[in-house]
Amino acid sequence: MSKTISIHSFRGGTGKSNTTANLSVMLARKGFRVAIVDTDIQSPGVHVLFGFDEEQITHSLNDYLWGKSEIDKAAYDVTDRILGENAEGTGRLFLVPASIKSGEIGRVLKDGYDVGLLNDGFRTLIQKLDLDYLMIDTHPGVNEETLLSIIISDMLILVLRPDSQDFQGTSVTLELARRLEVEKIGLIVNKIPPGMDRVRLKQKVEASYDAKVVAMLPLNNEIVHLASSAIFVDRFPEHPFTQELEFALLAVME
Amino acid sequence: MPTDGKSTILTLHLVDSAKGHVVQTWRFEGSSRVVIGRSPECDIRLTDKSVSRIHVELIWDAEKGDWVLISHGRNGTLIGGEMVTEARPKDRTIIQLGPSGPKFQLSYVHEMLALAATVTGDTDTVTLEFLTIDQKRKNEEVSRIAEGDAFRALIERAKQLKRERNDAAR
């Protein structure tokens, strides 16, 4: 049976899309069939990590939501692009990008869309692509689409930075997720600055939220230098960041 | 900067008040006096106008093995929200230069401890006190969202969607 994982954060800039992309690549490398859906329609970004530009995206999630095409038409097989010969046999990775055309983004902001349709789309993807994992890269904050994505997920991963605004905002998101009876919640603390005591930080986060921290990711200069031009775990397989992300992967696969 | 050859290392982290991140770090090895202020001769020179030319002086007390803080600043110096003129701040104490001025976290370790920390890969620690949840605010925000009709309707709809999804998976 497939699993749906929502990766969310209270604010933008937490590294949510990067986390989604890297975890998805790691899953595909392990031989799973994985799809990422970029539901951050207002500020799409995950496509960049897979080397897509506007011209290469001929079909997007937006087309599906406006009834212009089937959702699987917008699922790009990026396995060869990312994994090359590293995939273990059956592993495949698909990406359903959101449109990066400003008119399309404006339309979503103006008209919204039917969240039920989004859920139907997820189901179609799982069936047609025979997925093991559907990874939903959500829009930051709290809105209807996000809450729906969260509630239909088997696991919610909340990404936060160790700063006071994220700390407060995440507590609200987490409480709402609990009221929505999300089955499993994992926290990823990202962009931990040098000098911060990781052990104490982990204890503090877990105690404050009564939730499990599944990875503690350091502020990562190399990821900044990559400037979203590649998937980090592919470029730096031995890096401490990659190794720490393995813990999150284990939690996802649990 | 005079040194007395004693084996202490003083580290001062300038902390971003809003985000809690360390903005800049100064490290003094073997120093017995460190001065913070706007004056060019200060060891840590700041440009913030609320800071006096000589605002804080830190003097190493070798006998007791701690640092003595003397406040000279016009706007005073605060530790734990209290104004101090002279204090012996403990390791990891936060000092603030004036009621709305810059904050520093002070930490000092002895040479052997510092060496051990380097070997184990540890670094100077930054306080995590700024990571707090305002429960009252949280509850208000959660109530505002969760007690609305839209949220209740969403819960019902989502439950239905979940049922459909589970049925389809069977």
CSV table of C-alpha atoms in Angstrom, one decimal:
chain,number,residue,atom,x,y,z
A,1,MET,CA,0.0,0.0,0.0
A,2,SER,CA,1.3,3.4,-0.9
A,3,LYS,CA,2.1,6.1,1.6
A,4,THR,CA,1.4,9.8,1.3
A,5,ILE,CA,3.8,12.2,3.0
A,6,SER,CA,3.2,15.9,3.4
A,7,ILE,CA,6.2,18.1,3.9
A,8,HIS,CA,5.2,21.4,5.4
A,9,SER,CA,6.5,24.4,7.2
A,10,PHE,CA,4.9,27.4,9.0
A,11,ARG,CA,7.0,29.9,7.1
A,12,GLY,CA,8.8,29.9,3.8
A,13,GLY,CA,12.6,29.6,3.6
A,14,THR,CA,12.9,26.6,5.9
A,15,GLY,CA,14.3,24.3,3.2
A,16,LYS,CA,11.0,22.4,2.8
A,17,SER,CA,11.3,21.9,-1.0
A,18,ASN,CA,14.9,20.9,-0.7
A,19,THR,CA,14.0,18.4,2.0
A,20,THR,CA,11.2,17.0,-0.1
A,21,ALA,CA,13.4,16.6,-3.2
A,22,ASN,CA,16.2,15.0,-1.3
A,23,LEU,CA,14.1,12.6,0.6
A,24,SER,CA,12.3,11.6,-2.6
A,25,VAL,CA,15.5,10.9,-4.4
A,26,MET,CA,16.7,8.8,-1.5
A,27,LEU,CA,13.5,6.8,-1.5
A,28,ALA,CA,13.8,6.2,-5.3
A,29,ARG,CA,17.4,5.1,-4.8
A,30,LYS,CA,16.1,2.4,-2.5
A,31,GLY,CA,14.0,1.0,-5.2
A,32,PHE,CA,10.7,2.7,-4.5
A,33,ARG,CA,8.3,4.3,-6.9
A,34,VAL,CA,8.0,7.9,-5.8
A,35,ALA,CA,6.2,11.1,-7.0
A,36,ILE,CA,6.6,14.6,-5.8
A,37,VAL,CA,3.6,16.9,-6.2
A,38,ASP,CA,4.4,20.6,-5.9
A,39,THR,CA,1.2,22.0,-4.3
A,40,ASP,CA,2.9,25.2,-3.4
A,41,ILE,CA,1.1,26.7,-6.4
A,42,GLN,CA,1.6,30.3,-5.2
A,43,SER,CA,5.4,30.0,-5.0
A,44,PRO,CA,6.5,26.8,-6.8
A,45,GLY,CA,10.1,25.9,-6.5
A,46,VAL,CA,10.9,22.2,-6.4
A,47,HIS,CA,11.1,21.9,-10.2
A,48,VAL,CA,14.3,24.0,-10.2
A,49,LEU,CA,16.1,21.4,-8.2
A,50,PHE,CA,15.4,18.9,-11.0
A,51,GLY,CA,16.6,21.3,-13.7
A,52,PHE,CA,13.2,22.3,-15.1
A,53,ASP,CA,12.6,25.7,-16.5
A,54,GLU,CA,9.4,27.3,-17.7
A,55,GLU,CA,9.7,26.1,-21.3
A,56,GLN,CA,10.2,22.5,-20.2
A,57,ILE,CA,7.0,22.4,-18.2
A,58,THR,CA,4.4,21.8,-20.8
A,59,HIS,CA,1.9,20.3,-18.4
A,60,SER,CA,1.5,21.2,-14.7
A,61,LEU,CA,-0.7,20.6,-11.7
A,62,ASN,CA,-2.5,23.8,-12.6
A,63,ASP,CA,-3.7,22.3,-15.9
A,64,TYR,CA,-5.2,19.4,-14.0
A,65,LEU,CA,-6.9,21.7,-11.5
A,66,TRP,CA,-8.4,23.8,-14.3
A,67,GLY,CA,-9.6,20.6,-16.0
A,68,LYS,CA,-7.3,21.1,-19.0
A,69,SER,CA,-5.5,17.7,-18.7
A,70,GLU,CA,-5.2,14.5,-16.7
A,71,ILE,CA,-2.9,14.7,-13.7
A,72,ASP,CA,-0.6,11.9,-14.9
A,73,LYS,CA,0.1,14.0,-18.0
A,74,ALA,CA,1.8,16.5,-15.7
A,75,ALA,CA,3.9,13.7,-14.1
A,76,TYR,CA,7.5,14.0,-15.5
A,77,ASP,CA,9.7,11.0,-15.0
A,78,VAL,CA,12.9,12.4,-13.7
A,79,THR,CA,14.5,9.1,-12.8
A,80,ASP,CA,17.2,9.2,-15.4
A,81,ARG,CA,17.9,12.9,-14.8
A,82,ILE,CA,18.6,12.4,-11.2
A,83,LEU,CA,19.4,8.8,-10.5
A,84,GLY,CA,21.1,7.7,-13.7
A,85,GLU,CA,22.6,4.3,-13.1
A,86,ASN,CA,22.3,4.6,-9.3
A,87,ALA,CA,18.7,3.5,-9.0
A,88,GLU,CA,18.2,0.0,-7.6
A,89,GLY,CA,16.1,-1.7,-10.3
A,90,THR,CA,12.6,-0.6,-9.7
A,91,GLY,CA,13.1,2.8,-8.3
A,92,ARG,CA,11.4,5.6,-10.2
A,93,LEU,CA,10.9,9.2,-9.5
A,94,PHE,CA,8.2,11.5,-10.9
A,95,LEU,CA,7.6,15.2,-10.5
A,96,VAL,CA,4.3,16.9,-10.9
A,97,PRO,CA,5.3,20.6,-11.0
A,98,ALA,CA,3.1,23.6,-10.4
A,99,SER,CA,3.1,26.2,-13.2
A,100,ILE,CA,5.6,28.9,-12.9
A,101,LYS,CA,3.8,31.2,-15.2
A,102,SER,CA,2.8,34.3,-13.3
A,103,GLY,CA,-0.7,34.3,-14.9
A,104,GLU,CA,-1.4,30.9,-13.6
A,105,ILE,CA,-0.1,31.8,-10.1
A,106,GLY,CA,-2.4,34.8,-10.2
A,107,ARG,CA,-5.4,32.7,-11.2
A,108,VAL,CA,-4.9,30.5,-8.1
A,109,LEU,CA,-4.7,33.5,-5.9
A,110,LYS,CA,-7.8,35.0,-7.4
A,111,ASP,CA,-10.0,32.0,-7.9
A,112,GLY,CA,-8.7,29.3,-5.7
A,113,TYR,CA,-9.3,25.7,-6.7
A,114,ASP,CA,-11.3,22.7,-5.7
A,115,VAL,CA,-9.4,20.9,-3.0
A,116,GLY,CA,-11.5,17.7,-3.6
A,117,LEU,CA,-10.1,17.7,-7.1
A,118,LEU,CA,-6.6,17.7,-5.6
A,119,ASN,CA,-7.4,14.7,-3.5
A,120,ASP,CA,-8.8,12.9,-6.6
A,121,GLY,CA,-5.6,13.8,-8.4
A,122,PHE,CA,-3.4,12.3,-5.7
A,123,ARG,CA,-5.4,9.0,-5.9
A,124,THR,CA,-5.1,8.9,-9.6
A,125,LEU,CA,-1.4,9.4,-9.4
A,126,ILE,CA,-1.0,6.6,-6.9
A,127,GLN,CA,-2.9,4.2,-9.0
A,128,LYS,CA,-1.6,5.1,-12.5
A,129,LEU,CA,2.0,5.4,-11.5
A,130,ASP,CA,1.8,2.5,-9.1
A,131,LEU,CA,3.4,4.6,-6.4
A,132,ASP,CA,5.0,3.5,-3.1
A,133,TYR,CA,5.3,7.1,-1.9
A,134,LEU,CA,3.5,10.3,-2.8
A,135,MET,CA,5.4,13.3,-1.5
A,136,ILE,CA,3.4,16.5,-1.2
A,137,ASP,CA,5.5,19.7,-1.1
A,138,THR,CA,2.9,22.1,0.5
A,139,HIS,CA,2.5,25.8,0.6
A,140,PRO,CA,3.8,27.3,3.9
A,141,GLY,CA,1.3,28.6,6.4
A,142,VAL,CA,-2.2,27.4,7.2
A,143,ASN,CA,-4.8,27.3,4.4
A,144,GLU,CA,-7.4,24.9,3.1
A,145,GLU,CA,-5.3,23.1,0.5
A,146,THR,CA,-2.5,22.6,3.0
A,147,LEU,CA,-4.9,21.3,5.7
A,148,LEU,CA,-6.4,18.9,3.2
A,149,SER,CA,-3.0,17.6,2.1
A,150,ILE,CA,-2.1,17.1,5.8
A,151,ILE,CA,-5.3,15.2,6.7
A,152,ILE,CA,-5.0,12.8,3.8
A,153,SER,CA,-1.4,12.1,4.6
A,154,ASP,CA,-0.1,9.1,6.4
A,155,MET,CA,2.7,11.2,7.8
A,156,LEU,CA,3.3,14.9,8.2
A,157,ILE,CA,6.8,16.2,8.2
A,158,LEU,CA,7.1,19.7,9.7
A,159,VAL,CA,10.3,21.6,8.8
A,160,LEU,CA,11.4,24.4,11.1
A,161,ARG,CA,14.4,26.5,11.8
A,162,PRO,CA,15.6,27.1,15.3
A,163,ASP,CA,14.3,30.7,15.5
A,164,SER,CA,11.5,32.2,17.6
A,165,GLN,CA,9.0,32.8,14.9
A,166,ASP,CA,9.2,29.3,13.4
A,167,PHE,CA,9.1,27.9,17.0
A,168,GLN,CA,5.8,29.7,17.7
A,169,GLY,CA,4.2,29.2,14.3
A,170,THR,CA,5.0,25.5,14.3
A,171,SER,CA,3.3,25.0,17.6
A,172,VAL,CA,0.0,26.3,16.0
A,173,THR,CA,0.4,24.1,12.9
A,174,LEU,CA,1.2,21.1,15.0
A,175,GLU,CA,-1.9,21.6,17.2
A,176,LEU,CA,-4.1,21.9,14.1
A,177,ALA,CA,-2.6,18.8,12.7
A,178,ARG,CA,-3.4,16.9,15.9
A,179,ARG,CA,-7.0,18.1,15.7
A,180,LEU,CA,-7.1,16.8,12.2
A,181,GLU,CA,-5.9,13.4,13.6
A,182,VAL,CA,-2.8,13.1,11.4
A,183,GLU,CA,-1.5,9.6,12.0
A,184,LYS,CA,2.2,10.3,12.2
A,185,ILE,CA,4.2,13.5,12.7
A,186,GLY,CA,7.9,14.0,12.4
A,187,LEU,CA,9.9,17.2,12.9
A,188,ILE,CA,12.9,18.2,10.9
A,189,VAL,CA,15.0,21.0,12.5
A,190,ASN,CA,16.9,22.6,9.6
A,191,LYS,CA,19.5,25.3,9.2
A,192,ILE,CA,20.9,24.8,12.7
A,193,PRO,CA,23.7,27.4,13.0
A,194,PRO,CA,27.2,26.4,14.1
A,195,GLY,CA,27.6,26.7,17.8
A,196,MET,CA,24.1,25.7,18.7
A,197,ASP,CA,24.0,22.7,21.0
A,198,ARG,CA,22.3,20.0,19.0
A,199,VAL,CA,21.6,17.7,21.8
A,200,ARG,CA,19.9,20.3,24.0
A,201,LEU,CA,18.1,21.7,20.9
A,202,LYS,CA,16.7,18.3,20.1
A,203,GLN,CA,15.6,17.8,23.7
A,204,LYS,CA,14.0,21.2,23.8
A,205,VAL,CA,12.1,20.8,20.5
A,206,GLU,CA,10.8,17.3,21.4
A,207,ALA,CA,9.8,18.5,24.9
A,208,SER,CA,8.1,21.6,23.6
A,209,TYR,CA,6.1,19.9,20.9
A,210,ASP,CA,5.7,16.4,22.4
A,211,ALA,CA,6.7,15.2,18.9
A,212,LYS,CA,9.6,13.2,17.5
A,213,VAL,CA,12.5,15.0,15.8
A,214,VAL,CA,13.4,12.9,12.8
A,215,ALA,CA,16.4,14.9,11.7
A,216,MET,CA,18.6,17.7,12.9
A,217,LEU,CA,20.1,19.3,9.8
A,218,PRO,CA,23.0,21.8,10.0
A,219,LEU,CA,23.1,25.1,8.3
A,220,ASN,CA,24.7,23.9,5.1
A,221,ASN,CA,27.0,26.1,3.1
A,222,GLU,CA,27.4,23.6,0.3
A,223,ILE,CA,23.6,23.6,-0.2
A,224,VAL,CA,23.7,27.3,-0.4
A,225,HIS,CA,26.5,27.1,-3.0
A,226,LEU,CA,24.5,24.6,-5.0
A,227,ALA,CA,21.9,27.4,-5.3
A,228,SER,CA,19.1,24.9,-6.1
A,229,SER,CA,21.0,23.7,-9.2
A,230,ALA,CA,21.1,20.1,-8.1
A,231,ILE,CA,20.0,17.5,-5.6
A,232,PHE,CA,22.3,17.7,-2.6
A,233,VAL,CA,22.3,14.0,-1.6
A,234,ASP,CA,23.4,13.2,-5.2
A,235,ARG,CA,26.2,15.6,-5.2
A,236,PHE,CA,27.4,15.1,-1.6
A,237,PRO,CA,26.5,11.5,-0.6
A,238,GLU,CA,28.9,11.4,2.3
A,239,HIS,CA,28.1,14.8,3.7
A,240,PRO,CA,26.9,15.0,7.4
A,241,PHE,CA,23.7,16.7,6.1
A,242,THR,CA,23.0,13.6,3.9
A,243,GLN,CA,23.8,11.2,6.7
A,244,GLU,CA,21.4,13.1,9.0
A,245,LEU,CA,18.7,13.1,6.4
A,246,GLU,CA,19.0,9.3,6.4
A,247,PHE,CA,17.3,9.4,9.9
A,248,ALA,CA,14.3,11.2,8.4
A,249,LEU,CA,14.2,8.6,5.6
A,250,LEU,CA,14.1,5.8,8.2
A,251,ALA,CA,11.1,7.6,9.9
A,252,VAL,CA,9.3,7.9,6.6
A,253,MET,CA,9.9,4.2,5.8
A,254,GLU,CA,8.9,3.0,9.3
B,1,MET,CA,45.0,43.7,25.1
B,2,PRO,CA,46.9,42.5,28.2
B,3,THR,CA,47.2,38.8,28.8
B,4,ASP,CA,48.1,37.0,32.0
B,5,GLY,CA,48.9,33.7,30.4
B,6,LYS,CA,46.0,32.0,32.3
B,7,SER,CA,44.3,29.2,30.5
B,8,THR,CA,40.8,30.7,29.8
B,9,ILE,CA,39.0,31.4,26.6
B,10,LEU,CA,36.3,34.0,26.6
B,11,THR,CA,33.8,33.8,23.8
B,12,LEU,CA,31.2,36.5,23.1
B,13,HIS,CA,28.3,35.9,20.7
B,14,LEU,CA,26.4,38.9,19.4
B,15,VAL,CA,22.8,37.5,19.3
B,16,ASP,CA,20.1,38.6,16.9
B,17,SER,CA,17.3,39.5,19.4
B,18,ALA,CA,14.5,38.6,17.0
B,19,LYS,CA,15.7,35.4,15.5
B,20,GLY,CA,18.1,34.3,18.2
B,21,HIS,CA,20.8,33.5,15.7
B,22,VAL,CA,24.4,34.4,16.4
B,23,VAL,CA,25.3,37.3,14.2
B,24,GLN,CA,29.0,37.5,15.1
B,25,THR,CA,31.4,35.8,17.5
B,26,TRP,CA,34.5,37.1,19.2
B,27,ARG,CA,37.0,34.8,20.9
B,28,PHE,CA,39.6,35.9,23.3
B,29,GLU,CA,42.3,33.5,24.3
B,30,GLY,CA,44.4,34.2,27.4
B,31,SER,CA,43.0,37.8,27.8
B,32,SER,CA,42.5,39.2,31.2
B,33,ARG,CA,40.5,42.3,30.1
B,34,VAL,CA,37.9,42.7,27.3
B,35,VAL,CA,36.2,46.0,26.6
B,36,ILE,CA,33.0,46.5,24.6
B,37,GLY,CA,31.8,49.9,23.3
B,38,ARG,CA,31.8,52.4,20.5
B,39,SER,CA,35.3,53.7,21.0
B,40,PRO,CA,38.0,52.6,18.5
B,41,GLU,CA,40.2,51.1,21.2
B,42,CYS,CA,37.5,48.7,22.4
B,43,ASP,CA,38.2,45.0,21.9
B,44,ILE,CA,34.6,44.7,20.5
B,45,ARG,CA,33.7,47.8,18.7
B,46,LEU,CA,30.0,48.5,18.0
B,47,THR,CA,28.3,51.3,16.1
B,48,ASP,CA,24.9,51.1,17.9
B,49,LYS,CA,24.2,54.6,19.2
B,50,SER,CA,22.6,53.3,22.4
B,51,VAL,CA,26.0,51.9,23.3
B,52,SER,CA,28.5,54.1,25.1
B,53,ARG,CA,32.1,54.6,24.0
B,54,ILE,CA,33.2,52.4,26.9
B,55,HIS,CA,30.1,50.4,27.8
B,56,VAL,CA,31.2,47.2,29.4
B,57,GLU,CA,34.5,46.0,30.9
B,58,LEU,CA,35.1,42.3,31.6
B,59,ILE,CA,38.0,41.5,33.9
B,60,TRP,CA,39.3,38.0,34.5
B,61,ASP,CA,39.5,37.0,38.1
B,62,ALA,CA,42.2,34.4,38.1
B,63,GLU,CA,41.8,33.5,41.8
B,64,LYS,CA,38.1,32.8,41.5
B,65,GLY,CA,38.2,31.6,38.0
B,66,ASP,CA,35.4,33.8,36.7
B,67,TRP,CA,34.9,37.1,34.9
B,68,VAL,CA,33.8,40.3,36.5
B,69,LEU,CA,31.6,42.6,34.5
B,70,ILE,CA,31.7,46.3,35.2
B,71,SER,CA,29.1,48.5,33.5
B,72,HIS,CA,30.2,52.0,32.4
B,73,GLY,CA,27.4,52.6,29.8
B,74,ARG,CA,25.1,55.5,30.0
B,75,ASN,CA,22.1,53.2,29.3
B,76,GLY,CA,23.3,50.6,31.7
B,77,THR,CA,23.8,46.9,31.3
B,78,LEU,CA,21.2,44.2,31.9
B,79,ILE,CA,21.5,40.6,33.0
B,80,GLY,CA,18.3,38.6,33.1
B,81,GLY,CA,16.3,41.8,32.7
B,82,GLU,CA,18.0,43.4,35.8
B,83,MET,CA,20.3,46.4,35.6
B,84,VAL,CA,23.7,45.7,36.9
B,85,THR,CA,26.7,47.9,37.7
B,86,GLU,CA,29.0,45.0,38.6
B,87,ALA,CA,28.4,41.3,38.3
B,88,ARG,CA,30.0,37.9,37.9
B,89,PRO,CA,28.2,36.5,34.9
B,90,LYS,CA,28.2,32.7,34.8
B,91,ASP,CA,29.0,30.7,31.7
B,92,ARG,CA,26.3,31.2,29.0
B,93,THR,CA,24.9,34.3,30.6
B,94,ILE,CA,23.2,36.8,28.2
B,95,ILE,CA,24.2,40.4,28.8
B,96,GLN,CA,22.4,43.3,27.1
B,97,LEU,CA,23.9,46.7,26.6
B,98,GLY,CA,21.0,49.1,27.5
B,99,PRO,CA,17.3,48.2,27.7
B,100,SER,CA,17.0,48.0,23.9
B,101,GLY,CA,20.6,47.6,23.0
B,102,PRO,CA,22.5,44.6,21.5
B,103,LYS,CA,22.7,41.3,23.4
B,104,PHE,CA,25.7,39.1,23.9
B,105,GLN,CA,26.0,35.6,25.1
B,106,LEU,CA,29.1,35.2,27.1
B,107,SER,CA,30.8,31.8,27.5
B,108,TYR,CA,34.1,30.9,29.0
B,109,VAL,CA,35.8,27.6,29.3
B,110,HIS,CA,39.1,26.5,30.5
B,111,GLU,CA,41.7,25.4,28.0
B,112,MET,CA,41.4,21.7,28.7
B,113,LEU,CA,37.6,21.8,28.4
B,114,ALA,CA,37.9,23.8,25.2
B,115,LEU,CA,40.4,21.2,23.8
B,116,ALA,CA,38.1,18.3,24.7
B,117,ALA,CA,35.2,20.1,23.0
B,118,THR,CA,37.3,20.5,19.9
B,119,VAL,CA,38.2,16.8,19.8
B,120,THR,CA,34.6,15.7,20.3
B,121,GLY,CA,33.4,18.1,17.6
B,122,ASP,CA,31.4,20.2,20.0
B,123,THR,CA,31.4,24.0,19.6
B,124,ASP,CA,30.6,26.9,21.9
B,125,THR,CA,27.0,26.7,22.8
B,126,VAL,CA,24.4,29.3,22.2
B,127,THR,CA,21.6,29.7,24.6
B,128,LEU,CA,18.2,28.3,23.5
B,129,GLU,CA,16.2,30.5,25.8
B,130,PHE,CA,14.8,32.4,22.9
B,131,LEU,CA,13.0,29.3,21.7
B,132,THR,CA,9.8,29.5,23.6
B,133,ILE,CA,6.2,29.0,22.8
B,134,ASP,CA,3.7,31.6,24.0
B,135,GLN,CA,0.9,29.2,25.0
B,136,LYS,CA,-1.7,31.9,25.3
B,137,ARG,CA,-1.0,33.2,21.8
B,138,LYS,CA,-0.9,29.7,20.4
B,139,ASN,CA,-4.2,28.8,22.0
B,140,GLU,CA,-5.8,31.9,20.7
B,141,GLU,CA,-4.6,31.3,17.1
B,142,VAL,CA,-5.6,27.7,17.2
B,143,SER,CA,-9.1,28.5,18.5
B,144,ARG,CA,-9.5,31.3,15.9
B,145,ILE,CA,-8.8,28.7,13.1
B,146,ALA,CA,-10.3,25.5,14.6
B,147,GLU,CA,-13.5,27.0,15.9
B,148,GLY,CA,-14.5,28.5,12.6
B,149,ASP,CA,-17.1,26.9,10.4
B,150,ALA,CA,-14.6,26.5,7.6
B,151,PHE,CA,-12.3,24.3,9.7
B,152,ARG,CA,-15.2,22.2,11.0
B,153,ALA,CA,-16.5,21.7,7.4
B,154,LEU,CA,-13.0,20.8,6.3
B,155,ILE,CA,-12.7,18.2,9.0
B,156,GLU,CA,-15.9,16.6,7.9
B,157,ARG,CA,-14.9,16.7,4.2
B,158,ALA,CA,-11.5,15.4,4.9
B,159,LYS,CA,-12.8,12.5,6.9
B,160,GLN,CA,-15.0,11.6,3.9
B,161,LEU,CA,-12.1,11.9,1.5
B,162,LYS,CA,-10.0,9.8,3.8
B,163,ARG,CA,-12.7,7.1,3.9
B,164,GLU,CA,-12.9,7.2,0.1
B,165,ARG,CA,-9.2,6.9,-0.2
B,166,ASN,CA,-9.0,3.9,2.1
B,167,ASP,CA,-11.9,2.2,0.3
B,168,ALA,CA,-10.1,2.7,-3.0
B,169,ALA,CA,-6.9,1.3,-1.6
B,170,ARG,CA,-8.6,-1.9,-0.5
